[in-house]
Short mmCIF file of C-alpha atoms in Angstrom, two decimals:
data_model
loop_
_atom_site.label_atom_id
_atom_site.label_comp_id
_atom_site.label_asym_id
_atom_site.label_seq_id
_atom_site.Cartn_x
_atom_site.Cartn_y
_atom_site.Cartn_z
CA UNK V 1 0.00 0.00 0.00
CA UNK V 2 1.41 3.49 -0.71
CA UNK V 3 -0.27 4.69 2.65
CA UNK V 4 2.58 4.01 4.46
CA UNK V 5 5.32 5.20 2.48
CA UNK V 6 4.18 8.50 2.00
CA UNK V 7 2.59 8.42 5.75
CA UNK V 8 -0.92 7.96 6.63
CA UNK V 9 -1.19 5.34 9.70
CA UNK V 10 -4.89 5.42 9.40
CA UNK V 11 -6.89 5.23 6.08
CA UNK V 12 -10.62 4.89 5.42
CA UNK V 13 -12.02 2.50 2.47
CA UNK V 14 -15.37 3.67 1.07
CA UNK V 15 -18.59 1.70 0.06
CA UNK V 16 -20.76 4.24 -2.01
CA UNK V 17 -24.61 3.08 -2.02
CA UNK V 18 -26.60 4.54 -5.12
CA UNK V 19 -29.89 4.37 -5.69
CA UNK V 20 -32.39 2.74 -2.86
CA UNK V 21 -30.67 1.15 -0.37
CA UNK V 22 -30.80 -2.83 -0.46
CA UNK V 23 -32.24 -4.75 2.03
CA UNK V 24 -29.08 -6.43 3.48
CA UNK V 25 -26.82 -3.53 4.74
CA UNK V 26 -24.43 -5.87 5.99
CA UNK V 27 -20.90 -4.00 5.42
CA UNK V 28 -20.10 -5.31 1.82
CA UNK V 29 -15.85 -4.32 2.83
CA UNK V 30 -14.37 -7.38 3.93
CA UNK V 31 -13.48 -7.51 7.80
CA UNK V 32 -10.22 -8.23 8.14
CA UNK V 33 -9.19 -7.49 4.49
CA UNK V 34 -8.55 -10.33 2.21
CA UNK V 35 -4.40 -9.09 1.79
CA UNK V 36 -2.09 -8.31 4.41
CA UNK V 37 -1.39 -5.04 5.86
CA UNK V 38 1.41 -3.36 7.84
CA UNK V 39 0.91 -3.42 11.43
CA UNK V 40 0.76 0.49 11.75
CA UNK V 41 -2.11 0.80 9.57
CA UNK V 42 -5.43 0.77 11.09
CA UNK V 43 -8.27 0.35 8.23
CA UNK V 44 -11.94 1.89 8.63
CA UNK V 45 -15.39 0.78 6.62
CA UNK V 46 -16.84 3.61 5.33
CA UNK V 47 -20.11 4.60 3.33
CA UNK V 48 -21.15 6.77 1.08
CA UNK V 49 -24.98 7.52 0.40
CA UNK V 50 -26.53 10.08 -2.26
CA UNK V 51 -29.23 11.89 -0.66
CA UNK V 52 -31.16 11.71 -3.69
CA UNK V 53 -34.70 13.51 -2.31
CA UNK V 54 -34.74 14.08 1.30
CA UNK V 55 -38.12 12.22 1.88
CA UNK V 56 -36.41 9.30 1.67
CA UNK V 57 -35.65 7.03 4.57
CA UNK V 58 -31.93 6.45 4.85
CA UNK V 59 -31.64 3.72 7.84
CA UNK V 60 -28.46 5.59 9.01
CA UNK V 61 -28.91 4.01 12.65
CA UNK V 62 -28.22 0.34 10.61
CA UNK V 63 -25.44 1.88 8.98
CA UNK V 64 -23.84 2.98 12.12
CA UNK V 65 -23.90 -0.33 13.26
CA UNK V 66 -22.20 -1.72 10.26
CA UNK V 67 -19.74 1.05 9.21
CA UNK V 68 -17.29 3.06 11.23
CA UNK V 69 -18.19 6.35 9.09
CA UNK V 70 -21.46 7.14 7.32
CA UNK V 71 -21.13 9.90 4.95
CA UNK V 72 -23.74 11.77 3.18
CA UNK V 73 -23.36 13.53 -0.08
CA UNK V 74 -26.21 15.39 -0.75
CA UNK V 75 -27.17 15.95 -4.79
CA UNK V 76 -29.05 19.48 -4.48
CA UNK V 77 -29.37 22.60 -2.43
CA UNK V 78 -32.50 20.55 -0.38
CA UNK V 79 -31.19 17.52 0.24
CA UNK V 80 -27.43 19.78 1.59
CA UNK V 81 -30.13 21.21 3.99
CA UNK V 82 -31.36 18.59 5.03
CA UNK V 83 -27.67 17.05 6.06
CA UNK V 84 -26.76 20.12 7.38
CA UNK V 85 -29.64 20.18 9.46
CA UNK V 86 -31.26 16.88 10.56
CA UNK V 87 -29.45 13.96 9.17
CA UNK V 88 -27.54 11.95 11.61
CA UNK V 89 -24.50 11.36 9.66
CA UNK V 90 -20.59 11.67 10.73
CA UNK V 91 -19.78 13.84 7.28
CA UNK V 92 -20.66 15.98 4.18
CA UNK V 93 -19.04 14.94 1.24
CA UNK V 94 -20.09 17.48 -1.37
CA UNK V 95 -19.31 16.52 -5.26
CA UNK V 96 -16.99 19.43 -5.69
CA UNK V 97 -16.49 18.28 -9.35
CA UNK V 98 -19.94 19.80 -10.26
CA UNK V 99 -20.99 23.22 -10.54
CA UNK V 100 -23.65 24.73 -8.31
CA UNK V 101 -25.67 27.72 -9.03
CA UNK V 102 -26.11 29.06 -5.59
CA UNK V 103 -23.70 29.89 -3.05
CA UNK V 104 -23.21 28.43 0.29
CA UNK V 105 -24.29 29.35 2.95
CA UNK V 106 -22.71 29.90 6.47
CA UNK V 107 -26.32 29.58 8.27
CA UNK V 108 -26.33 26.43 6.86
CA UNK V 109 -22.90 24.93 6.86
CA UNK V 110 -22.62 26.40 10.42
CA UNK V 111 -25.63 24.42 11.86
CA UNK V 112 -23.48 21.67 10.59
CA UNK V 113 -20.33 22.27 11.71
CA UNK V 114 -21.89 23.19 15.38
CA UNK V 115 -23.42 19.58 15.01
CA UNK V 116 -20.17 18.01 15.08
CA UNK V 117 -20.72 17.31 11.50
CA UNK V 118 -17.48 17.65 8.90
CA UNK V 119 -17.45 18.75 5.67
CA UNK V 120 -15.25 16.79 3.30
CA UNK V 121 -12.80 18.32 0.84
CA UNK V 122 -11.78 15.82 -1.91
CA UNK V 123 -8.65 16.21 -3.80
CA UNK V 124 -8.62 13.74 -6.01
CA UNK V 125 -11.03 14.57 -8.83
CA UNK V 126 -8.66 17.97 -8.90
CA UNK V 127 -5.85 15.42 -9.84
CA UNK V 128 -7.02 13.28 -12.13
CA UNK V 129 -10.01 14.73 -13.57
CA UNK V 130 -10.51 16.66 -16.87
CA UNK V 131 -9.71 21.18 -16.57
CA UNK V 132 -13.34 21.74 -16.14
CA UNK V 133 -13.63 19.14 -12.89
CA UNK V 134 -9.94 20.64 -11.70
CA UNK V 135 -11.61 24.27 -12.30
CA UNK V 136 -15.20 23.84 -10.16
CA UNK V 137 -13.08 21.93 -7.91
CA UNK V 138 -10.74 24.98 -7.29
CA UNK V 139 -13.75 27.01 -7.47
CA UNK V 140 -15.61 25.28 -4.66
CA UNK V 141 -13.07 24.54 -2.45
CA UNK V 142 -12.11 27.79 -2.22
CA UNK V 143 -15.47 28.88 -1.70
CA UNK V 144 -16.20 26.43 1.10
CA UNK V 145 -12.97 27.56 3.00
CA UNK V 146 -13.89 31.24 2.61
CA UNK V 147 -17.64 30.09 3.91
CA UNK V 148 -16.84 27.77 6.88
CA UNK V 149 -13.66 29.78 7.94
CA UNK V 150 -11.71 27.04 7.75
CA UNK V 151 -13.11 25.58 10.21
CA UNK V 152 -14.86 22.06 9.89
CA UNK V 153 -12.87 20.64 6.99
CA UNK V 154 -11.36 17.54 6.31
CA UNK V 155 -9.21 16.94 3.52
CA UNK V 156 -9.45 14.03 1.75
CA UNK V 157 -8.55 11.64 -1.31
CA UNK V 158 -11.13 10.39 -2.70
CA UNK V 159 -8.86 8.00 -4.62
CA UNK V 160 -9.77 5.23 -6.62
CA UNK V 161 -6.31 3.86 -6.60
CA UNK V 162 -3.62 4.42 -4.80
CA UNK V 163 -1.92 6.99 -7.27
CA UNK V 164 -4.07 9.69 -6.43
CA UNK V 165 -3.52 9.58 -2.80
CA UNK V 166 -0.40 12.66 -1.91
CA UNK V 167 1.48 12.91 1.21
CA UNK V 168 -0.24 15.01 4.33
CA UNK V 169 2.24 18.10 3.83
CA UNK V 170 1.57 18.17 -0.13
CA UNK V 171 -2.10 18.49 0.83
CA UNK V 172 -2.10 20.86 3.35
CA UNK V 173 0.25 23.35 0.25
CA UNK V 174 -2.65 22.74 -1.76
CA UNK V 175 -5.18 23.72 1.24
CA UNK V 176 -2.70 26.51 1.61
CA UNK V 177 -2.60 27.42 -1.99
CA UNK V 178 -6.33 27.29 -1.87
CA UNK V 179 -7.02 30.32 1.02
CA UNK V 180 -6.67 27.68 3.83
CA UNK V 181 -4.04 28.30 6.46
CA UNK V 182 -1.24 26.11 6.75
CA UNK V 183 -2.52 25.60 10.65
CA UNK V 184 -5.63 24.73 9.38
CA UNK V 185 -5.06 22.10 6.76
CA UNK V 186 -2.70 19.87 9.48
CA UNK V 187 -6.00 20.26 11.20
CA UNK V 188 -7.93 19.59 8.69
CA UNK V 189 -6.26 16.21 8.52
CA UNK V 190 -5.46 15.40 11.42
CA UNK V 191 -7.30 16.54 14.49
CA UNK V 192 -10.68 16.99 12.49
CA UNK V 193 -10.08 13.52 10.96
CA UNK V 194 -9.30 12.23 13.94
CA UNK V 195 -12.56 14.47 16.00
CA UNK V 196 -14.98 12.35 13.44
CA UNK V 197 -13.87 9.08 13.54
CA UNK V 198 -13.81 9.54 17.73
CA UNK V 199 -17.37 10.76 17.53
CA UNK V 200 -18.73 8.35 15.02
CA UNK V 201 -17.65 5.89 17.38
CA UNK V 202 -18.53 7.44 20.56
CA UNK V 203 -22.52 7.67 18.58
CA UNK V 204 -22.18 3.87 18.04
CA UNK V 205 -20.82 2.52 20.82
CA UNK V 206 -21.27 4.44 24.08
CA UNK V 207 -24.26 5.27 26.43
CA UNK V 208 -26.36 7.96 24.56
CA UNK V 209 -22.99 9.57 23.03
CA UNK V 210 -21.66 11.39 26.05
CA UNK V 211 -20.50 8.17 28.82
CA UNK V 212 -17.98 5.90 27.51
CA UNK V 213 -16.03 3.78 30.02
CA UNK V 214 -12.94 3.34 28.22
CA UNK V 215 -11.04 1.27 30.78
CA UNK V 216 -12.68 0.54 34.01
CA UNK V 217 -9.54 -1.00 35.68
CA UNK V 218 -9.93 -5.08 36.67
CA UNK V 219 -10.98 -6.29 40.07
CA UNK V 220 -7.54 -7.65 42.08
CA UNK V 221 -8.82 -11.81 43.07
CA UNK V 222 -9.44 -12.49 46.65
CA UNK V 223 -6.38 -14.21 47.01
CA UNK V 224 -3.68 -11.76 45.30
CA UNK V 225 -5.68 -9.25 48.20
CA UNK V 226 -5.11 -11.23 50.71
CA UNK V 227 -1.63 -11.92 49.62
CA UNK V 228 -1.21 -8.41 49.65
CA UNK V 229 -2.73 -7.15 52.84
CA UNK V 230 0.18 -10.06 54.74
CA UNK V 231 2.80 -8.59 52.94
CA UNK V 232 1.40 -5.11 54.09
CA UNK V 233 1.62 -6.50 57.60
CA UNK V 234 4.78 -8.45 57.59
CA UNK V 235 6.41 -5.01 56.51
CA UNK V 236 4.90 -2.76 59.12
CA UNK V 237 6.71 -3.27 61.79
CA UNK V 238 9.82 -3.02 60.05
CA UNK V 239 8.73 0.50 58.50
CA UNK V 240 8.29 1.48 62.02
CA UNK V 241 11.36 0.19 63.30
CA UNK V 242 12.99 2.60 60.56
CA UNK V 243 11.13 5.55 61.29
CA UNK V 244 11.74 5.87 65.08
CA UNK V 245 15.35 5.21 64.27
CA UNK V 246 15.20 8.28 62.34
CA UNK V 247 13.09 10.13 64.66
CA UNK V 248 16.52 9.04 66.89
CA UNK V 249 18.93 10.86 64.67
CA UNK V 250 17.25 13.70 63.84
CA UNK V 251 14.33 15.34 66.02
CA UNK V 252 13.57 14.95 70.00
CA UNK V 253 11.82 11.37 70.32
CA UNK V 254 8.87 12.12 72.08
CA UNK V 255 7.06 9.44 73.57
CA UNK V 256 3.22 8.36 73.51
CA UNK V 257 1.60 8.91 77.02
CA UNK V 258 4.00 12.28 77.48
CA UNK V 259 1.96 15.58 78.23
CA UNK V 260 2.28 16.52 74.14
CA UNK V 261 -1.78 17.60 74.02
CA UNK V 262 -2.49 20.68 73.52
CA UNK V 263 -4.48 23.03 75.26
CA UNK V 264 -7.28 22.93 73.38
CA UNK V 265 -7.23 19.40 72.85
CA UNK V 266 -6.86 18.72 76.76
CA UNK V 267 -10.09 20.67 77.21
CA UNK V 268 -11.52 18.99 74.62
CA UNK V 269 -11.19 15.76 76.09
CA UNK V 270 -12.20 17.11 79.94
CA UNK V 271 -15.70 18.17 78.14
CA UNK V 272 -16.55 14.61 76.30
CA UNK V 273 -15.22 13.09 79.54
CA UNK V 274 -17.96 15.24 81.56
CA UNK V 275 -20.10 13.99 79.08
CA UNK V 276 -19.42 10.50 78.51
CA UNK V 277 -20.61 10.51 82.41
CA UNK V 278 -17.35 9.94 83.92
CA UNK V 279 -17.66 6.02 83.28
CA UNK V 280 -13.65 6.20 81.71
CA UNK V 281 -10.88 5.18 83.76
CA UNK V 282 -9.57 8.94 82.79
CA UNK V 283 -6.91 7.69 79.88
CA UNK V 284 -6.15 10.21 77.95
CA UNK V 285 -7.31 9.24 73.92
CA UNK V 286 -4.50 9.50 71.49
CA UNK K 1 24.55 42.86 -1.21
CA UNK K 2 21.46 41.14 -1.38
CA UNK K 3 20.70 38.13 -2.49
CA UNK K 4 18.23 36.57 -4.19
CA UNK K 5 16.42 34.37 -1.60
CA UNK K 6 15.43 31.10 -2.91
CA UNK K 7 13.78 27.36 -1.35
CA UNK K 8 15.22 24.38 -2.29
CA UNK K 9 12.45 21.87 -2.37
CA UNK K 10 14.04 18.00 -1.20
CA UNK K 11 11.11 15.72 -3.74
CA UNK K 12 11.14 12.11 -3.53
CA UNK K 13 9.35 9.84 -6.71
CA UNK K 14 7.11 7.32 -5.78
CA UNK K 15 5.85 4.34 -7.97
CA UNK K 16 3.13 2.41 -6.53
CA UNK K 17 3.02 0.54 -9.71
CA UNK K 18 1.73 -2.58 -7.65
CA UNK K 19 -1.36 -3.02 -6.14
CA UNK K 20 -1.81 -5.65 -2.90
CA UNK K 21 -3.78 -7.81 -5.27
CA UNK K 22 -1.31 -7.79 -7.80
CA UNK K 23 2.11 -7.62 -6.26
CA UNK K 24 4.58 -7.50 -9.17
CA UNK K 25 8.00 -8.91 -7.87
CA UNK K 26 8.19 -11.11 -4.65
CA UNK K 27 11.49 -10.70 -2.89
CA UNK K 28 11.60 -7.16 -2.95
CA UNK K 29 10.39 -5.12 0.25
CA UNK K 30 7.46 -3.30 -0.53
CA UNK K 31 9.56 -0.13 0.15
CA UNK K 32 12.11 -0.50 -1.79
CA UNK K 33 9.55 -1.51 -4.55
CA UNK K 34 7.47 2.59 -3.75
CA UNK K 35 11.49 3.99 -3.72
CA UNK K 36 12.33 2.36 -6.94
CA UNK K 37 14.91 3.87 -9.54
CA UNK K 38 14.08 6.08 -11.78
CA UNK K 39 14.29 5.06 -15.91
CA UNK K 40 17.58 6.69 -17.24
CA UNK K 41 15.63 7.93 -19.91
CA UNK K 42 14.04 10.55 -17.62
CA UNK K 43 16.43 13.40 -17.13
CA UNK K 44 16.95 17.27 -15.59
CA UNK K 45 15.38 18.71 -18.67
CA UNK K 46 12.16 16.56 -18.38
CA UNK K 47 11.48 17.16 -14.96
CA UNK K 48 12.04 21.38 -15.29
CA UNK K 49 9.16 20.79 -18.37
CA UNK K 50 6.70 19.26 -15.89
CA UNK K 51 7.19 21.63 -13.28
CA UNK K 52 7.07 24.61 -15.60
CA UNK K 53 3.49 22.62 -17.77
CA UNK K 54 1.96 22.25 -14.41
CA UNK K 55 2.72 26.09 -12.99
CA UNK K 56 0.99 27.11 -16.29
CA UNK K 57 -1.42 24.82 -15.85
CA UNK K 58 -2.26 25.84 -12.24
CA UNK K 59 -1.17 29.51 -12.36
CA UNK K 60 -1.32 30.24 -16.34
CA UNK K 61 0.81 32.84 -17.32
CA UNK K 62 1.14 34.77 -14.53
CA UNK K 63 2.94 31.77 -12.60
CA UNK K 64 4.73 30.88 -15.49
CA UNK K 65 6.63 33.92 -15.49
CA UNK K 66 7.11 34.36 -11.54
CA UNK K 67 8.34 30.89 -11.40
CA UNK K 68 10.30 30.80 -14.62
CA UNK K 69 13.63 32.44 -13.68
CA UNK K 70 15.02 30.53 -10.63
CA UNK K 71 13.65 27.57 -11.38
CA UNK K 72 16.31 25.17 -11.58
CA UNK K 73 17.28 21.16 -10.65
CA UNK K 74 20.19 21.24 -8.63
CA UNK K 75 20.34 17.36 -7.98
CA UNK K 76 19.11 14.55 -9.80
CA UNK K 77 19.67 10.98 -8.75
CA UNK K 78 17.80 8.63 -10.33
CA UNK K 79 18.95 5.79 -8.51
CA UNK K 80 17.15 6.73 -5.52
CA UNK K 81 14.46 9.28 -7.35
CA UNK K 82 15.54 12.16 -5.04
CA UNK K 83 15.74 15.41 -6.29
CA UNK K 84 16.26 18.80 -5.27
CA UNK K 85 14.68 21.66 -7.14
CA UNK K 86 15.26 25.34 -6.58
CA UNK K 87 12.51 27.88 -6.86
CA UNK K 88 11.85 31.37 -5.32
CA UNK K 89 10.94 32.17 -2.40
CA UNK K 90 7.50 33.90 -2.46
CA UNK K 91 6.58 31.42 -5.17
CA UNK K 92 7.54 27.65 -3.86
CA UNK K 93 3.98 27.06 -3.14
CA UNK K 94 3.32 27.21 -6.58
CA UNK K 95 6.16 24.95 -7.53
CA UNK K 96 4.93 22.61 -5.33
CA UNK K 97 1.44 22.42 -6.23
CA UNK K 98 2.60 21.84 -9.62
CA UNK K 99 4.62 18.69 -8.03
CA UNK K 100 1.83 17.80 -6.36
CA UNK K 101 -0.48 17.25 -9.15
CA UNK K 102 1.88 15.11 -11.57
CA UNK K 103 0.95 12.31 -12.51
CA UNK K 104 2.66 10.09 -14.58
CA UNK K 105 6.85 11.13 -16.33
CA UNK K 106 6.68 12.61 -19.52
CA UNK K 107 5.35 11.25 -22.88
CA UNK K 108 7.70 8.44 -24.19
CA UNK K 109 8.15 6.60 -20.59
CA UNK K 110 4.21 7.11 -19.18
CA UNK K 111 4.96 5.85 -15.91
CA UNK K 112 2.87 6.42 -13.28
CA UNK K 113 4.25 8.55 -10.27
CA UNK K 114 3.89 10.16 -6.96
CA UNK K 115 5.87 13.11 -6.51
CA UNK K 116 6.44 14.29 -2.93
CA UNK K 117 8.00 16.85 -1.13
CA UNK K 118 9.70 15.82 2.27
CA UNK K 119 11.47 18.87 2.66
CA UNK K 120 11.52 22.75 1.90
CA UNK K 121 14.64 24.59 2.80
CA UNK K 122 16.37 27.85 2.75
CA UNK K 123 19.84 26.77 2.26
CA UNK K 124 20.92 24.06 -0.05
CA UNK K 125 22.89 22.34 2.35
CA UNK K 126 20.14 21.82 4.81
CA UNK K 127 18.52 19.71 1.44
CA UNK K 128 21.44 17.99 1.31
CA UNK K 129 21.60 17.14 4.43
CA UNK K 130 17.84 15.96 4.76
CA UNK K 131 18.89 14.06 1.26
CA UNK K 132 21.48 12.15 2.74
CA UNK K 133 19.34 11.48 6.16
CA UNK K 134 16.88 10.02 3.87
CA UNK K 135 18.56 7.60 1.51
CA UNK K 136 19.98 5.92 4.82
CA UNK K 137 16.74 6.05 6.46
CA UNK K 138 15.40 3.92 3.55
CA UNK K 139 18.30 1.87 3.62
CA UNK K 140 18.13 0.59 6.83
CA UNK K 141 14.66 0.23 6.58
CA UNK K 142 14.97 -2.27 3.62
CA UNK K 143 17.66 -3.71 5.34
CA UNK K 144 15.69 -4.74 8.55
CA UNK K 145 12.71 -6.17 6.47
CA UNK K 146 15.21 -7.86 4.29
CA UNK K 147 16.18 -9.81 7.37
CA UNK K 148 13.78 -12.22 8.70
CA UNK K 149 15.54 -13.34 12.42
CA UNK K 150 17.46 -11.09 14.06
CA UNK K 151 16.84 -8.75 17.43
CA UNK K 152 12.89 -8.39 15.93
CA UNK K 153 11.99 -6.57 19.07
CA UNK K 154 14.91 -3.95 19.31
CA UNK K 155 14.05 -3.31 15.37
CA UNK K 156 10.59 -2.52 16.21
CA UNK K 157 11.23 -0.70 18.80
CA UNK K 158 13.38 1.36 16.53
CA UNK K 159 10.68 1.32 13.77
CA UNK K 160 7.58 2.73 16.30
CA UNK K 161 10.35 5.77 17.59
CA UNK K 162 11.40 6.73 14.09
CA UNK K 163 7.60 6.41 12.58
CA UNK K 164 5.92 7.82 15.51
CA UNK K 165 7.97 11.78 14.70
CA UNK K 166 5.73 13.94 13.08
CA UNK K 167 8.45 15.38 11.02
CA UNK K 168 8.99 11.73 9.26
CA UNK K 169 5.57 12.56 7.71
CA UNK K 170 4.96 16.38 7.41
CA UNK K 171 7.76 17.79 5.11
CA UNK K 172 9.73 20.46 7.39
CA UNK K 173 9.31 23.61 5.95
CA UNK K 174 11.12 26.79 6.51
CA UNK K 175 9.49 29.97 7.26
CA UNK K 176 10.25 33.18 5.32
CA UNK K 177 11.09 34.82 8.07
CA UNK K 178 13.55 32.37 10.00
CA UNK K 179 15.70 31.42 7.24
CA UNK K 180 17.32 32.18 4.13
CA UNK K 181 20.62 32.92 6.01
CA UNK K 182 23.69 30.41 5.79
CA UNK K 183 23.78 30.59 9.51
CA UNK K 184 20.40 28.95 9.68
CA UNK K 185 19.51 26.91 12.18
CA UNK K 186 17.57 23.56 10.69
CA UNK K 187 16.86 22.43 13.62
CA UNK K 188 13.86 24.54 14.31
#
């Protein structure tokens, strides 16, 4: 895989679903994959669905069982809405390739965005598609960073094979050569990537989305406790052994049953004697 | 005086000519297979024509001609398909989008590539430097998967330190402001 090489430990295959959905969403990406890969790289399942018209049920709950990533890419201005707004989906995936012949919109994208929902910039049409793809791709890109701020974007290949997939730095030139700050592009692949694929799996796996319990420590066995509580006591004595030794050497040894109470704490003890009745044999409590 | 302040772009070539379902020769380490040589047909000349065909592609004229003049190849090995390319300063991102969206060599080989930058620097010996750092990186890298016993644990060990730096996979780059100086510090 050229992943490695030019330094992506993570990498995301995609299933694209056209059309209706089929009955069987069983995740049609092979788990584990039928070749080997290096030990580094950790591989996620991914989907794509075209929001075609947004009456249209979608079953993304059974998706997020069966994919690590469920990403939407909506075909019109309705069905971006839509996504933006209601869908429960992990990210937007916009065919940058096209043209569009309205603007977008921060209202929208921003009720995204604030949703924990990322916006996908593909590079790879740019690279190997015809000037007119490369062109609206420029176009939109550009107009997406200038929309969202920068903020909210992932960058990613969209590669069919592995030649259209470029090294994080050469990306985040592009992003820079495209109005997006060099800060924001490493963000834009790494902690955003990383902020989406944490969340997706936070939706799917913990309690409601918020408690996860990642590792709850194990219980010790009743017998390495016991085992441990004798060892405690065998080495008590010794540990006290030490310390009036050093009490010894350096500061005045001052022995229990000695007049070391103070004031306060003499009268203290007169009162709950008082009140105890006077049934003690007047010790005076440590 | 003042100089001209230039970059010196350090660019690696990649062929992932095999796929995992089709690996073409067993025997070799996949990375020495992504780091292989370059065809000796493919020289200096060919590489300044891509770079210059994909600044006018990206840029059009205007690029053309801010790019044109200090554009030059300062190193060309195609045994390990390292290069280092000098451009201007205000300009290298152009240069390097231009790298960046290559994808195959020039007409009579048709090969397909990957053409990466792993380092921008102000001084050429910095890019040397990173050059040499490099081609034994890779060597001891196909070295250790070449062997199959050995201290396996010590070499991983190794491996997960040296892949875990960030600056293994983000290409350094130096700032406008820092550098440009001989007395440069790299190391920033």
């Amino acid at each position: 895989m050229l992943t490695n090489p030019v330094g992506y430990d993570v990498i995301a295959l995609t299933h694209t679903y056209t059309g209706r959905l089929p009955p069987d969403l069983a995740a049609s990406i092979p788990n584990p994959l039928p070749f080997a890969t290096p030990a580094r790289l950790r591989v996620l399942r991914r989907c794509n669905i075209f929001l075609t018209d947004s009456a249209s049920n979608f079953r993304i709950p059974q998706l997020q069982q069966n994919y690590d990533l469920v990403a939407a890419r909506p075909t019109d201005e309705k069905t971006l809405q839509s996504a933006c707004q209601s869908l429960d989906i992990d990210i937007i995936s916009i065919d940058l390739t096209q043209k569009f012949e309205k603007h977008f919109k921060f209202p929208m994208l921003g009720t995204a965005i604030s949703r924990g929902i990322k916006i996908e910039l593909c590079y790879g049409p740019a690279i190997f598609g015809d000037a007119a793809a490369k062109r609206n791709l420029i176009n939109n890109a550009t107009q997406l960073i200038r929309v969202t701020r920068g903020r909210g974007l992932i960058l990613s290949s969209e590669a069919k094979n592995a030649l259209a997939v470029r090294a994080p730095s050469d990306i985040i030139n592009l992003a820079s050569v495209w109005g997006l700050g060099s800060e924001r592009g490493k963000d834009g692949l790494t902690k955003e990537a990383r902020s989406v694929v944490e969340f997706a799996r936070l939706k799917r796996q913990s309690f409601k989305g918020i408690v996860d319990v990642v590792y709850g420590g194990e219980k010790p066995s009743p017998a390495e406790e016991h085992g441990k509580s004798q060892k405690k006591e065998k080495a008590q004595p010794k540990d006290q052994k030490r310390k009036a030794r050093g009490s010894l050497e350096s500061t005045p040894v001052i022995q229990p049953g000695e007049e070391n109470i103070s004031k306060r704490q003499m009268k203290r003890n007169k009162k709950a004697k008082l009140e105890s009745g006077l049934q003690d044999d007047g010790t005076v409590p440590a | 005086m003042v100089r001209v302040k230039n970059r010196y772009l350090v660019v690696n070539f990649l062929y992932p000519g095999s796929t995992p379902t089709a690996p073409s020769k067993p025997g070799i380490p996949n990375l020495v297979q992504f780091h292989a040589p370059t065809p000796d047909a493919f020289h200096t000349g060919h590489l300044l024509r891509i770079i210059r065909d994909g600044v006018q592609e990206l840029f059009g004229d205007y690029g053309a001609g801010m790019v044109h003049n200090a554009l030059k190849v300062n190193y060309w090995s195609p045994a390990t398909s390292t290069a280092i390319i000098r451009c201007p300063r205000e300009n290298y991102e152009m240069v390097w989008a231009a790298l960046t969206f290559v994808r195959k060599l020039p007409k009579p080989l048709d090969v397909p590539v990957v053409i990466k930058v792993v380092r921008v620097s102000g001084t050429i010996r910095k890019a040397e430097e990173e050059v040499i750092r490099r081609a034994k990186l890779i060597m001891r890298r196909a070295k250790g998967a070449n062997v199959a016993g050995g201290d396996k644990i010590l070499e991983s060990v190794v491996e997960a330190v040296q892949q875990r730096r960030e600056t293994e996979v983000l290409a350094q780059v130096d700032e406008a402001g820092a550098s440009g100086d001989e007395s440069e510090d790299g190391s920033e």
